[in-house]
Coordinates of C-alpha atoms and ligand atoms in Angstrom, one line a residue:
X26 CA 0.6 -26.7 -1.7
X27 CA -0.8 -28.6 -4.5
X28 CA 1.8 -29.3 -7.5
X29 CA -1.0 -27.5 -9.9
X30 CA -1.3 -24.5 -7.3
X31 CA 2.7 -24.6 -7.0
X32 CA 2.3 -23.8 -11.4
X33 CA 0.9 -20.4 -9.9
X34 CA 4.9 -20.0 -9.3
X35 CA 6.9 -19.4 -6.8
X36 CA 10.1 -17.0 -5.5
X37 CA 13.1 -18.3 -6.2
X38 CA 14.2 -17.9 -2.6
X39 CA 14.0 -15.5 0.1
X40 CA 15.6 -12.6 -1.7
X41 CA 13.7 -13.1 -4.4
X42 CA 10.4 -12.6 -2.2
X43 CA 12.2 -9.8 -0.4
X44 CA 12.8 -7.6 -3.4
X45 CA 9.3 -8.5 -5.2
X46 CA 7.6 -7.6 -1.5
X47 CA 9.9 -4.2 -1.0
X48 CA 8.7 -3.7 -5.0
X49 CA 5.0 -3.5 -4.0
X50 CA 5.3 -1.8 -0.9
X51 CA 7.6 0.8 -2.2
X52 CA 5.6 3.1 -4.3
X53 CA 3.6 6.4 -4.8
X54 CA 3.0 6.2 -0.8
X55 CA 6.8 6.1 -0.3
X56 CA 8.0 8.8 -3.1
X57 CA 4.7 10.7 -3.0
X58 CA 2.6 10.7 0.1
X59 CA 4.9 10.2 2.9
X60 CA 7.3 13.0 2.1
X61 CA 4.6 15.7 2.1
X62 CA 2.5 14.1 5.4
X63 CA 5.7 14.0 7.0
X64 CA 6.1 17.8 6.3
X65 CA 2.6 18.8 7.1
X66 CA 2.3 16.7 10.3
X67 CA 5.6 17.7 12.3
X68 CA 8.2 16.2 10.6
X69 CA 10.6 14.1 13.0
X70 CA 7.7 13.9 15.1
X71 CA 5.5 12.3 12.6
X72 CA 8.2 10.2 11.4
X73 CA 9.0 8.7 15.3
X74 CA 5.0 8.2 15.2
X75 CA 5.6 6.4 11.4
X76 CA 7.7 4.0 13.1
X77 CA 5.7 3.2 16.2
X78 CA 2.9 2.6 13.8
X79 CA 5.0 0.2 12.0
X80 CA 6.4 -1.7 15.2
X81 CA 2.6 -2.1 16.7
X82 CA 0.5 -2.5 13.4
X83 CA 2.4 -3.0 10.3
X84 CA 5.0 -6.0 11.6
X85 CA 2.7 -8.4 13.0
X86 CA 0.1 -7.6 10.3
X87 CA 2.8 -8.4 7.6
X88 CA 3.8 -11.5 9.6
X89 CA 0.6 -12.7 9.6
X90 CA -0.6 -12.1 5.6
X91 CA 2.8 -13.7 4.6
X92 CA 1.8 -16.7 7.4
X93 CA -1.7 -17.3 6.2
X94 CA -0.7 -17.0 2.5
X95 CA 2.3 -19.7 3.2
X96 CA 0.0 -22.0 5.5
X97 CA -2.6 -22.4 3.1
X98 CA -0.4 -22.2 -0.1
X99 CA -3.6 -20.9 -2.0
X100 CA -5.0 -18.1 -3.4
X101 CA -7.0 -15.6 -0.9
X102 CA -10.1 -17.0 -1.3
X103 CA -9.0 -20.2 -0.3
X104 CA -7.0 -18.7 2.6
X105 CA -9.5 -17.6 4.1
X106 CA -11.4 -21.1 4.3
X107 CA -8.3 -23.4 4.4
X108 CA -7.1 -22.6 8.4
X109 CA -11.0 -22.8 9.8
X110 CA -14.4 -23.6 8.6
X111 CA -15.4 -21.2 6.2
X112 CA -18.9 -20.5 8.2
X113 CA -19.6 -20.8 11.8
X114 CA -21.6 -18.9 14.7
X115 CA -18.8 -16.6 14.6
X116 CA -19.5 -15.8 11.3
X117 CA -23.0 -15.5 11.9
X118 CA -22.4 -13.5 14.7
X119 CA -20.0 -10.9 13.0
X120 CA -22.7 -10.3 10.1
X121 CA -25.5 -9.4 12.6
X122 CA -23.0 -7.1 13.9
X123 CA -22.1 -5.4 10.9
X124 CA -25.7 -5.3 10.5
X125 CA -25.8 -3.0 13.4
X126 CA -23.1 -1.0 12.1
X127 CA -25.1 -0.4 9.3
X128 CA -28.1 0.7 11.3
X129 CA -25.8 2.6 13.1
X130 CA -25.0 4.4 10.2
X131 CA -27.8 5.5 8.9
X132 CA -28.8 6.7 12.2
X133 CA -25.9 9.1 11.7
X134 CA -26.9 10.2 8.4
X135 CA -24.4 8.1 6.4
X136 CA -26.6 6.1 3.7
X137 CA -23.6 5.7 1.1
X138 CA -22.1 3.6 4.1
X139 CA -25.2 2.2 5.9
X140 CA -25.9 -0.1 2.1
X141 CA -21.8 -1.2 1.8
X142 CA -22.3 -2.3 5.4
X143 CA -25.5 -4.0 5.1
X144 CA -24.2 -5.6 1.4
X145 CA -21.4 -6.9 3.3
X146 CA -23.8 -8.6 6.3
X147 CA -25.4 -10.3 3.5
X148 CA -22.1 -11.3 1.6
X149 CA -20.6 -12.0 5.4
X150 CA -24.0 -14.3 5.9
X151 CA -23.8 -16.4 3.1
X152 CA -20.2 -16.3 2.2
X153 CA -18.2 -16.3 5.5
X154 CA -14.9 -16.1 5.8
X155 CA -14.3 -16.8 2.1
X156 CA -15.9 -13.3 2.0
X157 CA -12.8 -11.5 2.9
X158 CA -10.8 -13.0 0.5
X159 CA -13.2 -12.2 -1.9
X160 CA -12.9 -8.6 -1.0
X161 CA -8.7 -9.3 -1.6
X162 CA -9.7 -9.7 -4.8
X163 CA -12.0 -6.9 -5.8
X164 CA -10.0 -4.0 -4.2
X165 CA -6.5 -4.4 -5.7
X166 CA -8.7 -3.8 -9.1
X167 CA -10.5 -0.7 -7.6
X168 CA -7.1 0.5 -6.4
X169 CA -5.2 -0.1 -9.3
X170 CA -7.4 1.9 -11.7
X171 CA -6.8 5.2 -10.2
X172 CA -3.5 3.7 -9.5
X173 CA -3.1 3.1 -13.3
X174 CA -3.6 6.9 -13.9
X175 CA -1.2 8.3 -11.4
X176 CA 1.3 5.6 -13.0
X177 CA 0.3 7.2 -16.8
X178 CA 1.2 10.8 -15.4
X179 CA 4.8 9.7 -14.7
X180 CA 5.0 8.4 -18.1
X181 CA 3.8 12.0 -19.5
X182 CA 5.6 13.7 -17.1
X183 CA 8.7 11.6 -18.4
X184 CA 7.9 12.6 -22.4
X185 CA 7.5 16.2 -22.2
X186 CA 10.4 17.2 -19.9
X187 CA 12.0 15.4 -22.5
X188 CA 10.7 16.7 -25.6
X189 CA 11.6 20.3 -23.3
X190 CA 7.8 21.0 -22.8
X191 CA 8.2 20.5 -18.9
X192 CA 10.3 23.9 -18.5
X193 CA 8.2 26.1 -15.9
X194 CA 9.9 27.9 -13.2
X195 CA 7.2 28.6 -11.5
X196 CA 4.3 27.4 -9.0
X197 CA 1.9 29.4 -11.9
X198 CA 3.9 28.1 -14.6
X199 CA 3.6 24.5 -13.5
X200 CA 0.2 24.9 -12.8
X201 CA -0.5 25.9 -16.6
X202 CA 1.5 22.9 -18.0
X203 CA 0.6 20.1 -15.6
X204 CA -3.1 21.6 -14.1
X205 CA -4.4 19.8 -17.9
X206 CA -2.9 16.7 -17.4
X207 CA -3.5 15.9 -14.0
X208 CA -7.5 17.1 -14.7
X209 CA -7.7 15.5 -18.3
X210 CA -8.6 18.9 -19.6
X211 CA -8.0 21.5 -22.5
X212 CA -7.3 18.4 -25.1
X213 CA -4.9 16.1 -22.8
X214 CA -7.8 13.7 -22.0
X215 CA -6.8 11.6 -24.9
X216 CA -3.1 11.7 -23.7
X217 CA -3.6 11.1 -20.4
X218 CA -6.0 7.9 -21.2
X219 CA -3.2 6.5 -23.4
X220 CA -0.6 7.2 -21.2
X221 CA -2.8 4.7 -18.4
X222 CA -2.7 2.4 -21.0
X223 CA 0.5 2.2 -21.6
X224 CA 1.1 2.2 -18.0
X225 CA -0.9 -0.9 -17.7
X226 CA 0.6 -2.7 -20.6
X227 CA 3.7 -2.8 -18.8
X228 CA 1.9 -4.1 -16.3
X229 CA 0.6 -6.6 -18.2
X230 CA 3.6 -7.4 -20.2
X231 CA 5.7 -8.1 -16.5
X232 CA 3.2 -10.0 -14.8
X233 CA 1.7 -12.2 -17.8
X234 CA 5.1 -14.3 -17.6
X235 CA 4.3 -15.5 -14.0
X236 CA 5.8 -14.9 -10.7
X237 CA 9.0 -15.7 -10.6
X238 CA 10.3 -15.1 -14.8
X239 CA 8.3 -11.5 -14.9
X240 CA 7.1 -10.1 -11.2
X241 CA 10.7 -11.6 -9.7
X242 CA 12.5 -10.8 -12.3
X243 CA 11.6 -7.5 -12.9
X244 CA 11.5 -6.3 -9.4
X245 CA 15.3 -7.9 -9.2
X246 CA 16.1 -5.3 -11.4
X247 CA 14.2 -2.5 -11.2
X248 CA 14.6 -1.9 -7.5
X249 CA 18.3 -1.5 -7.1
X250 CA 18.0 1.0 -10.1
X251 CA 15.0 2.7 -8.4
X252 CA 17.7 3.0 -5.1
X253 CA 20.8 4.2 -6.8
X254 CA 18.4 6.7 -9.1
X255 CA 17.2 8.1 -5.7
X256 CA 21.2 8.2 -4.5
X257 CA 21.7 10.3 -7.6
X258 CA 19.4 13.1 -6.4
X259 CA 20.2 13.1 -2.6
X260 CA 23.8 13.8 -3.6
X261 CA 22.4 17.1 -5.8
X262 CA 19.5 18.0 -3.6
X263 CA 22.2 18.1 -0.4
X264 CA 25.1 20.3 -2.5
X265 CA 22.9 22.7 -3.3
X266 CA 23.5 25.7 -1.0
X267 CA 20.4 26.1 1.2
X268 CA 19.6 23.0 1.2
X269 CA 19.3 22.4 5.3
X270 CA 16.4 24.1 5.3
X271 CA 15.2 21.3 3.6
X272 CA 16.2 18.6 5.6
X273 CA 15.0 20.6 8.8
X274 CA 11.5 20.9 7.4
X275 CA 11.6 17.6 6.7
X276 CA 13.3 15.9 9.9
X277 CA 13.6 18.3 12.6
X278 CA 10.8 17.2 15.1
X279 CA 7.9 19.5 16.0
X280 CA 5.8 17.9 18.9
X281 CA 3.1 20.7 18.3
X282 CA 2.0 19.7 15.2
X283 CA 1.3 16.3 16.8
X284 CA -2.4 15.3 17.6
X285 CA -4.1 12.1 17.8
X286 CA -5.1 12.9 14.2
X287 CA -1.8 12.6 13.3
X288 CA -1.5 8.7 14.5
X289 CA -4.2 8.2 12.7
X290 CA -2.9 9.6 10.0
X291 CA 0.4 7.5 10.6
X292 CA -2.2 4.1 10.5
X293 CA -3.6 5.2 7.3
X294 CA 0.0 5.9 5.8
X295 CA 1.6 2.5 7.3
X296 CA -1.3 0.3 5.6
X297 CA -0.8 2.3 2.5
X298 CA 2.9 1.9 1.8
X299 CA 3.3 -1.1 3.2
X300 CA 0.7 -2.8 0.8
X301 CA -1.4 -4.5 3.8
X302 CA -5.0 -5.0 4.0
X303 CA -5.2 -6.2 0.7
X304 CA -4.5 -9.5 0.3
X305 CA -0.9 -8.7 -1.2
X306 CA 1.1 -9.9 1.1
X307 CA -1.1 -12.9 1.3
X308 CA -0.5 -14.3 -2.1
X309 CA 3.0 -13.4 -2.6
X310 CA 3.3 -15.6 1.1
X311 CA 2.0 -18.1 -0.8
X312 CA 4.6 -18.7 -3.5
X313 CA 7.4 -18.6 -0.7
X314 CA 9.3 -21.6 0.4
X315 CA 8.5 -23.1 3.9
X316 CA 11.8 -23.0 4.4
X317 CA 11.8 -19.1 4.5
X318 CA 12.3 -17.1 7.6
X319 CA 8.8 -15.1 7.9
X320 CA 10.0 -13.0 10.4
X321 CA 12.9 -11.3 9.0
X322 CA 11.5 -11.2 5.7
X323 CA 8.3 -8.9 6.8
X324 CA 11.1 -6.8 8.6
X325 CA 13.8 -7.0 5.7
X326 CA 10.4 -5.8 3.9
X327 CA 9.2 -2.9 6.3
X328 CA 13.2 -1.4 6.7
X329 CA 13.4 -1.4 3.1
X330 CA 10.1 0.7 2.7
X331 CA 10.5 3.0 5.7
X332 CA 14.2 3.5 4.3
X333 CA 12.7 4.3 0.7
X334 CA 10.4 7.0 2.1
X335 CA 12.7 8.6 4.0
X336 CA 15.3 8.9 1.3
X337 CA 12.2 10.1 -0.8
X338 CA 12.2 13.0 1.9
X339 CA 15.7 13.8 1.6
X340 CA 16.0 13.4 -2.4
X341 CA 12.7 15.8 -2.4
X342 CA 13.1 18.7 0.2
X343 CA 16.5 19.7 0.0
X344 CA 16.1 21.3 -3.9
X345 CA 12.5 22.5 -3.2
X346 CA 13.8 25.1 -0.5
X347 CA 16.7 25.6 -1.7
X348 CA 15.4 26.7 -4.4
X349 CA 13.3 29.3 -2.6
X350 CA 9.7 27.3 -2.6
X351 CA 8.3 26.7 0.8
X352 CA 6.3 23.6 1.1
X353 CA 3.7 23.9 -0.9
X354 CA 0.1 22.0 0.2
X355 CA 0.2 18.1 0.2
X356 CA 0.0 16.5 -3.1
X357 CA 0.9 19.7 -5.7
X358 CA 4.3 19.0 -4.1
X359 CA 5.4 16.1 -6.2
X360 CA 3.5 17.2 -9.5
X361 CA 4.3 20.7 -9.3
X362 CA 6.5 22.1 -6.7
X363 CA 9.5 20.0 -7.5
X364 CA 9.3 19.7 -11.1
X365 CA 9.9 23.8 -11.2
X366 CA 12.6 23.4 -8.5
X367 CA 14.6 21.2 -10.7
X368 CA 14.5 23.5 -13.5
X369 CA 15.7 26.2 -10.9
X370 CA 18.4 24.3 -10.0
X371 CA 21.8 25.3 -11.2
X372 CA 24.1 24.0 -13.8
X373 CA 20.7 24.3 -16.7
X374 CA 20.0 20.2 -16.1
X375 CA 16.8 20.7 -14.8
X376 CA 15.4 18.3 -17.7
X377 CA 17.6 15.6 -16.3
X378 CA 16.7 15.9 -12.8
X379 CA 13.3 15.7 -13.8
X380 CA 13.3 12.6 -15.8
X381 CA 15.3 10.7 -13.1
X382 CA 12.6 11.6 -10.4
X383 CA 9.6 10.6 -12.1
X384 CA 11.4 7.8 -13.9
X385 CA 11.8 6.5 -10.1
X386 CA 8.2 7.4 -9.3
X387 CA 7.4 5.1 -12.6
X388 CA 9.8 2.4 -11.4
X389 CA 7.6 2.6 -8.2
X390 CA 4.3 2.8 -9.3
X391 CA 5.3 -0.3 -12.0
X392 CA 6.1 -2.7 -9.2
X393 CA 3.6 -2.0 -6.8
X394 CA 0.7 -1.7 -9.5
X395 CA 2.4 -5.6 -10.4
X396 CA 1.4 -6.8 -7.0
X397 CA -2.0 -5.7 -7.3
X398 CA -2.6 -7.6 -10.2
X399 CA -1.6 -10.4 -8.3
X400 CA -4.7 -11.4 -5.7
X401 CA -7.2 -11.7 -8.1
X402 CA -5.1 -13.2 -10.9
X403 CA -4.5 -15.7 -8.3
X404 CA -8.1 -16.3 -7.4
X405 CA -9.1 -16.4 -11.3
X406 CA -6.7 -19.1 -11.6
X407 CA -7.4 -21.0 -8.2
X408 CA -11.5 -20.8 -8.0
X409 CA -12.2 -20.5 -11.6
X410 CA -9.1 -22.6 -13.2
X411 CA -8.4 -19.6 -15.5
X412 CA -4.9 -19.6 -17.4
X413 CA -3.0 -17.1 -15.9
X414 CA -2.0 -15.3 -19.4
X415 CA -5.7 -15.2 -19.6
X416 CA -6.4 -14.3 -16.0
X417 CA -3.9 -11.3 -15.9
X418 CA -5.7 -10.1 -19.6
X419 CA -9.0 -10.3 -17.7
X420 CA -7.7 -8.1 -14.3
X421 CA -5.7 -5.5 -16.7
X422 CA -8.3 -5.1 -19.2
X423 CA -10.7 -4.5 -16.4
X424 CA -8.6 -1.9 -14.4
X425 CA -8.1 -0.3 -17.7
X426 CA -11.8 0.4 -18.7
X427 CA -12.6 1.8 -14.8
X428 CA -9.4 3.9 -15.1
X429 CA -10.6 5.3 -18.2
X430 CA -13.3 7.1 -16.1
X431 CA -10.5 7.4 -13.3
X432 CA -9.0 9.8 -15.7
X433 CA -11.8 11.5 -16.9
X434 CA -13.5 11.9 -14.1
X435 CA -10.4 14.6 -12.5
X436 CA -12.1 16.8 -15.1
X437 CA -15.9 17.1 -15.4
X438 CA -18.4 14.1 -15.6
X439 CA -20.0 15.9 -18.6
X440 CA -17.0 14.4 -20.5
X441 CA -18.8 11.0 -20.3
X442 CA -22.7 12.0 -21.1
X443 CA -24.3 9.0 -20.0
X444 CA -22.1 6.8 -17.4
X445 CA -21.1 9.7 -15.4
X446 CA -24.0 10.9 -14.3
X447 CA -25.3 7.4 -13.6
X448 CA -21.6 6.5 -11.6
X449 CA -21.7 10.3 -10.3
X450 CA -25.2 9.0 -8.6
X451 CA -23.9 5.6 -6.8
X452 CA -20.6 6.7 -5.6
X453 CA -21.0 10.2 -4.2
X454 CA -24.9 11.3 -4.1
X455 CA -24.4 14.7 -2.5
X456 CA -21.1 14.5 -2.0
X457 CA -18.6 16.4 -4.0
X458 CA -15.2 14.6 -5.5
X459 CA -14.3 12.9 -8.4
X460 CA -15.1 9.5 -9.1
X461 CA -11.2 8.9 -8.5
X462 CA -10.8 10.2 -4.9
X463 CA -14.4 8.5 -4.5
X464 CA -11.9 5.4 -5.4
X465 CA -9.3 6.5 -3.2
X466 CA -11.0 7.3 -0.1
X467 CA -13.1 4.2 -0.6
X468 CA -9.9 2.1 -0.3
X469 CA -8.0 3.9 1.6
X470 CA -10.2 4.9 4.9
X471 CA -12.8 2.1 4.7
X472 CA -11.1 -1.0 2.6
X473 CA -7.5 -0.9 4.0
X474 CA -8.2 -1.0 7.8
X475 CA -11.5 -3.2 7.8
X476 CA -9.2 -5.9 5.9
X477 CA -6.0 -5.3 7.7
X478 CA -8.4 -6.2 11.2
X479 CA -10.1 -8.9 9.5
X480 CA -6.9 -10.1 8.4
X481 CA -5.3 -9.6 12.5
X482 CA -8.8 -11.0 14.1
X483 CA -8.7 -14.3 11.7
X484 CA -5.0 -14.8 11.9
X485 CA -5.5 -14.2 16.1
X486 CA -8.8 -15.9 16.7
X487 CA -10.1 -18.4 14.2
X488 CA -7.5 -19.7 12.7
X489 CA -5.5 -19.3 16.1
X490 CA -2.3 -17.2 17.2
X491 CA -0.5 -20.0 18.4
X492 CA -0.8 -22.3 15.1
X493 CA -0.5 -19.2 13.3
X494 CA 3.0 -19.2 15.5
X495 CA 3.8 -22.9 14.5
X496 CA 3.6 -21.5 10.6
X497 CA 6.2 -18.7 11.6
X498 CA 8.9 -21.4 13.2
X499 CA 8.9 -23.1 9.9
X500 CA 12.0 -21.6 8.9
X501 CA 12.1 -19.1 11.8
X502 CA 13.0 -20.5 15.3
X503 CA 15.1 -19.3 17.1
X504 CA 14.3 -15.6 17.2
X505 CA 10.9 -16.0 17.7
X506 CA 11.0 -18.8 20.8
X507 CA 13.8 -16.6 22.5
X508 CA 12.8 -14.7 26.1
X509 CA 12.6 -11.0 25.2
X510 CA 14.8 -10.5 28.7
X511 CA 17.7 -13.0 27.5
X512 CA 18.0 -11.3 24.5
X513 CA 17.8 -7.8 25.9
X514 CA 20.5 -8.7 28.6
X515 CA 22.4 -10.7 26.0
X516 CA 22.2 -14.0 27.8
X517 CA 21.1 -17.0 26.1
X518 CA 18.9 -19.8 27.1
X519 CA 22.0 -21.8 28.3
X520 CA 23.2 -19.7 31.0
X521 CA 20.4 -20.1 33.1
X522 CA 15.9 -18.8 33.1
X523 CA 15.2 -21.8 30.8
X524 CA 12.3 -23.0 32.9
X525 CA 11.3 -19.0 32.2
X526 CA 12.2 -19.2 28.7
X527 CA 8.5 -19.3 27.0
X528 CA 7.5 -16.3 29.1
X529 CA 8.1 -13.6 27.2
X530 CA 9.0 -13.9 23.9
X531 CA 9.0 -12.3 20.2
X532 CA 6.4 -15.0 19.2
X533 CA 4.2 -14.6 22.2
X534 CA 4.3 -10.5 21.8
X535 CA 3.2 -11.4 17.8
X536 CA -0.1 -13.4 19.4
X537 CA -1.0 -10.6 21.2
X538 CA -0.8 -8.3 18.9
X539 CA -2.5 -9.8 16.6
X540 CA -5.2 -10.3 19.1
X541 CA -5.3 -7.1 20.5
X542 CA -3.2 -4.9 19.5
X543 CA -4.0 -4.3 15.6
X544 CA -7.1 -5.0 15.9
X545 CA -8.4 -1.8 18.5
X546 CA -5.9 0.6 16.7
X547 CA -7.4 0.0 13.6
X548 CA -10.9 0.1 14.7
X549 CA -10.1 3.1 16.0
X550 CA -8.7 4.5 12.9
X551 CA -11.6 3.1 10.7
X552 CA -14.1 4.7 12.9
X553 CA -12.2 8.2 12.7
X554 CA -11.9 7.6 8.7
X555 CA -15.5 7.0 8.5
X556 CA -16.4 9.7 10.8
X557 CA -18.0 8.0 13.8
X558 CA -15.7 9.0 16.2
X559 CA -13.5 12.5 15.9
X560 CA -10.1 12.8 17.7
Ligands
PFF24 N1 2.3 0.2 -1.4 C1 2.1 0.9 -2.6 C2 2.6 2.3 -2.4 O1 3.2 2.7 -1.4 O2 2.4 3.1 -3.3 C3 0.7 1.0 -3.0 C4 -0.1 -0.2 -2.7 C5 0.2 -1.4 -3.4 C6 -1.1 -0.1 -1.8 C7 -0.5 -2.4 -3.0 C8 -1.8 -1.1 -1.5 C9 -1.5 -2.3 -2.0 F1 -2.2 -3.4 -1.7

């Protein structure tokens, strides 16, 4: 890395990295989504098929951002042009074939997603590689302005439970109080817009002092107060009588529920939270040390994720039936649901459990809405030599204005005359949704995996598993280089199979992954999202 790229910033060492990584990937998906898809989609069953997830997609896709990011010390664009020539037959080859997914597409009556595909060919044609670190920049912005709004809810949820507004006992009660804020209606539009801004202000105001003095910093604090918060409300939600229910909901394992859907849903879930496909892990690889241990940082990483949403799980089910609410369908849960169990709960300090949960779900949504910023502040600064006090102005100003119709958009388009009809008409045509789950599915079922097996096929192929795997021994030998069976059996290379000893090993399981692995899973899950194939 350049000594003027190096001004970008860097960790101040591995725990440093390991906090501001855990910060991004810990957030809404851990406190919000998993809990509830875990108790729609079996429960333990779901959670075993979480972790398999993790094991065959998520580690070696973590590995390999942070690997590529470190390797070519540069912003995503430059990644993504740095370990191979940025055009080449191959590129060629894989923009006539997204060409034909495009045709494919409109054969099956998808036009919305016949023109993305046949805009990316052309970008893919002309561009190459350097295309997909484009796309690292664009989508953190696209995510972050619905993000942005989900973050301003906490903050309003936060004011009016304590200003005593948030008292509802009830699933209709809650639905009278919150229903206007989460749809911008009856005269909270302007509340819920200010609220986002405020949201993205802090935003801002952490990430404008640079990588390690306000995204480090921060997340050094912040998320060991975001854990002992969530301690706080594990210990109430398990003494309250009734509260096993709860937990068996949540954990006891119910193979029926389980389908091929449900891995699916597991892939979507694992991308999510963990903050992969984006370009994320990429960058924040790039301000860590080469002497660094990749390896156990993406796992230190994933454990402290999948250990986040699972204590999500067990701060959040235990007081909802307890307190005589069965789980109520998907999202409502955290919104409304649980903020009328914690006023149910006993002892009258329902305003206090309240503000502690969604002042974690802020601490949550702040960090990870940090790390989004971070791609294309990184690409301002690297391809168009921006400041980055000006570049992070630029990103949040822009994620501001398209969360603005984010907001509005829960409610009715009429609320913006002009631009909503004209947005209304791009994004969905027939289709019905809001401009913000237009955003959400968008990144979720199309963005995510597409760049997550980009991300695998580059790492795999072009740039080359087993350069990618001289990148992870920087820092990280011995694990990696071990035979799987010497470890297993507790041997080591000394007493004996040394001849044997590049055979099978962590490093050589990673290639193949990489290779094969990630990328059929998530080809399979991106054709399910889009509707191609149905399990
Ligand atoms: N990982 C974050 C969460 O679980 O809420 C959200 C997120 C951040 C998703 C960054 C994607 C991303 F690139």
């Amino acid at each position: 890395m350049t000594n003027e790229e190096r001004s970008n910033g860097s960790w101040s060492g591995q725990l440093g990295f390991l906090l501001a990584a855990a910060g991004s990937s810990i957030g809404l998906g851990n406190i919000w989504r998993f809990p509830y898809m875990t108790g729609m989609n079996g429960g333990g069953a779901f959670v075993l098929i979480y972790l398999l997830v993790v094991l065959l997609i998520g580690v070696p896709l973590m590995m390999a951002e942070i690997a590529l990011g470190r390797a070519a010390g540069s912003n995503p664009v430059k990644a993504f042009s740095r370990m191979a020539p940025a055009k080449s037959s191959r590129t060629a080859a894989l923009s006539g074939l997204i060409l034909g997914g495009g045709i494919l597409l409109l054969i099956f009556n998808n036009p919305a997603g016949a023109v993305i595909l046949f805009l990316l060919a052309v970008l893919f044609a002309t561009l190459g590689w350097k295309t997909v670190g484009l796309f690292c920049g664009i989508v953190p912005v696209i995510l972050l302005s619905y993000y942005g709004v989900i973050g301003g809810w906490t903050l309003i949820y936060i004011f009016d439970s304590i200003r005593g507004a948030n008292g509802f006992t009830t699933i209709e009660g809650a639905e009278k109080v919150m229903g206007p804020i989460l749809h911008a209606t009856e005269g909270r539009g302007p509340a819920v817009v200010a609220a986002q801004l405020i949201f993205m202000a802090l935003c801002l105001g952490i990430s404008i002092s640079g990588v390690r003095k306000g995204v480090e910093r921060w997340c050094k604090m912040l998320m060991p107060l975001l854990f002992l918060l969530m301690c706080v409300l594990i210990v109430r939600g398990l003494t309250l009588p009734g509260a096993e229910k709860g937990l068996r909901f949540f954990l006891q394992p119910d193979f029926s529920k389980l389908s091929t859907g449900t891995v699916i849903a597991a892939v979507g879930q694992a991308l999510f939270t963990l903050s992969l496909g984006m370009g994320i892990m990429l960058t924040y690889g790039c301000y860590l040390d080469r002497s660094a241990n990749i390896a156990k940082a993406a796992v230190g990483v994933i454990a402290l994720d999948t250990f986040a949403a699972v204590m999500a799980g067990v701060a959040i089910f235990p007081a909802v039936f307890a307190m005589g609410f069965s789980e109520s369908g998907g999202p409502d849960l955290t919104f409304k649901v649980l903020p009328a169990a914690f006023n149910l709960v006993p002892g009258g300090l329902g305003i206090l459990w309240n503000v502690i949960f969604f002042l974690i779900l802020m601490i949550a949504a702040v960090t990870s809405a940090v790390s989004l910023l971070e791609p294309p502040v990184s690409i301002l600064e690297g391809e168009c030599g921006m400041s980055r006090r000006n570049a992070v102005v630029l990103v949040t100003l822009v994620c501001s204005v398209l969360g603005i119709f984010c907001a509005l958009s829960m409610a009715d388009w009429n609320q913006l005359p002009g631009a909503g009809k004209l947005i209304k008409s791009i994004w969905y045509g027939t289709a019905p949704g809001s401009f913000f789950e237009t955003l959400d599915g968008f990144c979720c079922n199309w963005i995510l995996p597409l760049l997550g097996l980009v991300t695998a096929l580059y790492t795999g192929w072009v740039w080359g598993s087993r350069y990618a795997l001289m990148e992870l021994r920087e820092g990280g030998k011995g694990a990696l280089d071990n035979n799987i069976w010497l470890i297993i059996s507790g041997f080591d290379a000394e007493d004996g199979g040394m001849d044997r000893r590049y055979l099978f090993t962590p490093g050589i399981l990673w290639g193949a992954a990489l290779r094969w692995i990630v990328p059929i899973l998530l080809l399979l899950a991106f054709f399910n999202c889009i509707g191609l194939i149905r399990f």
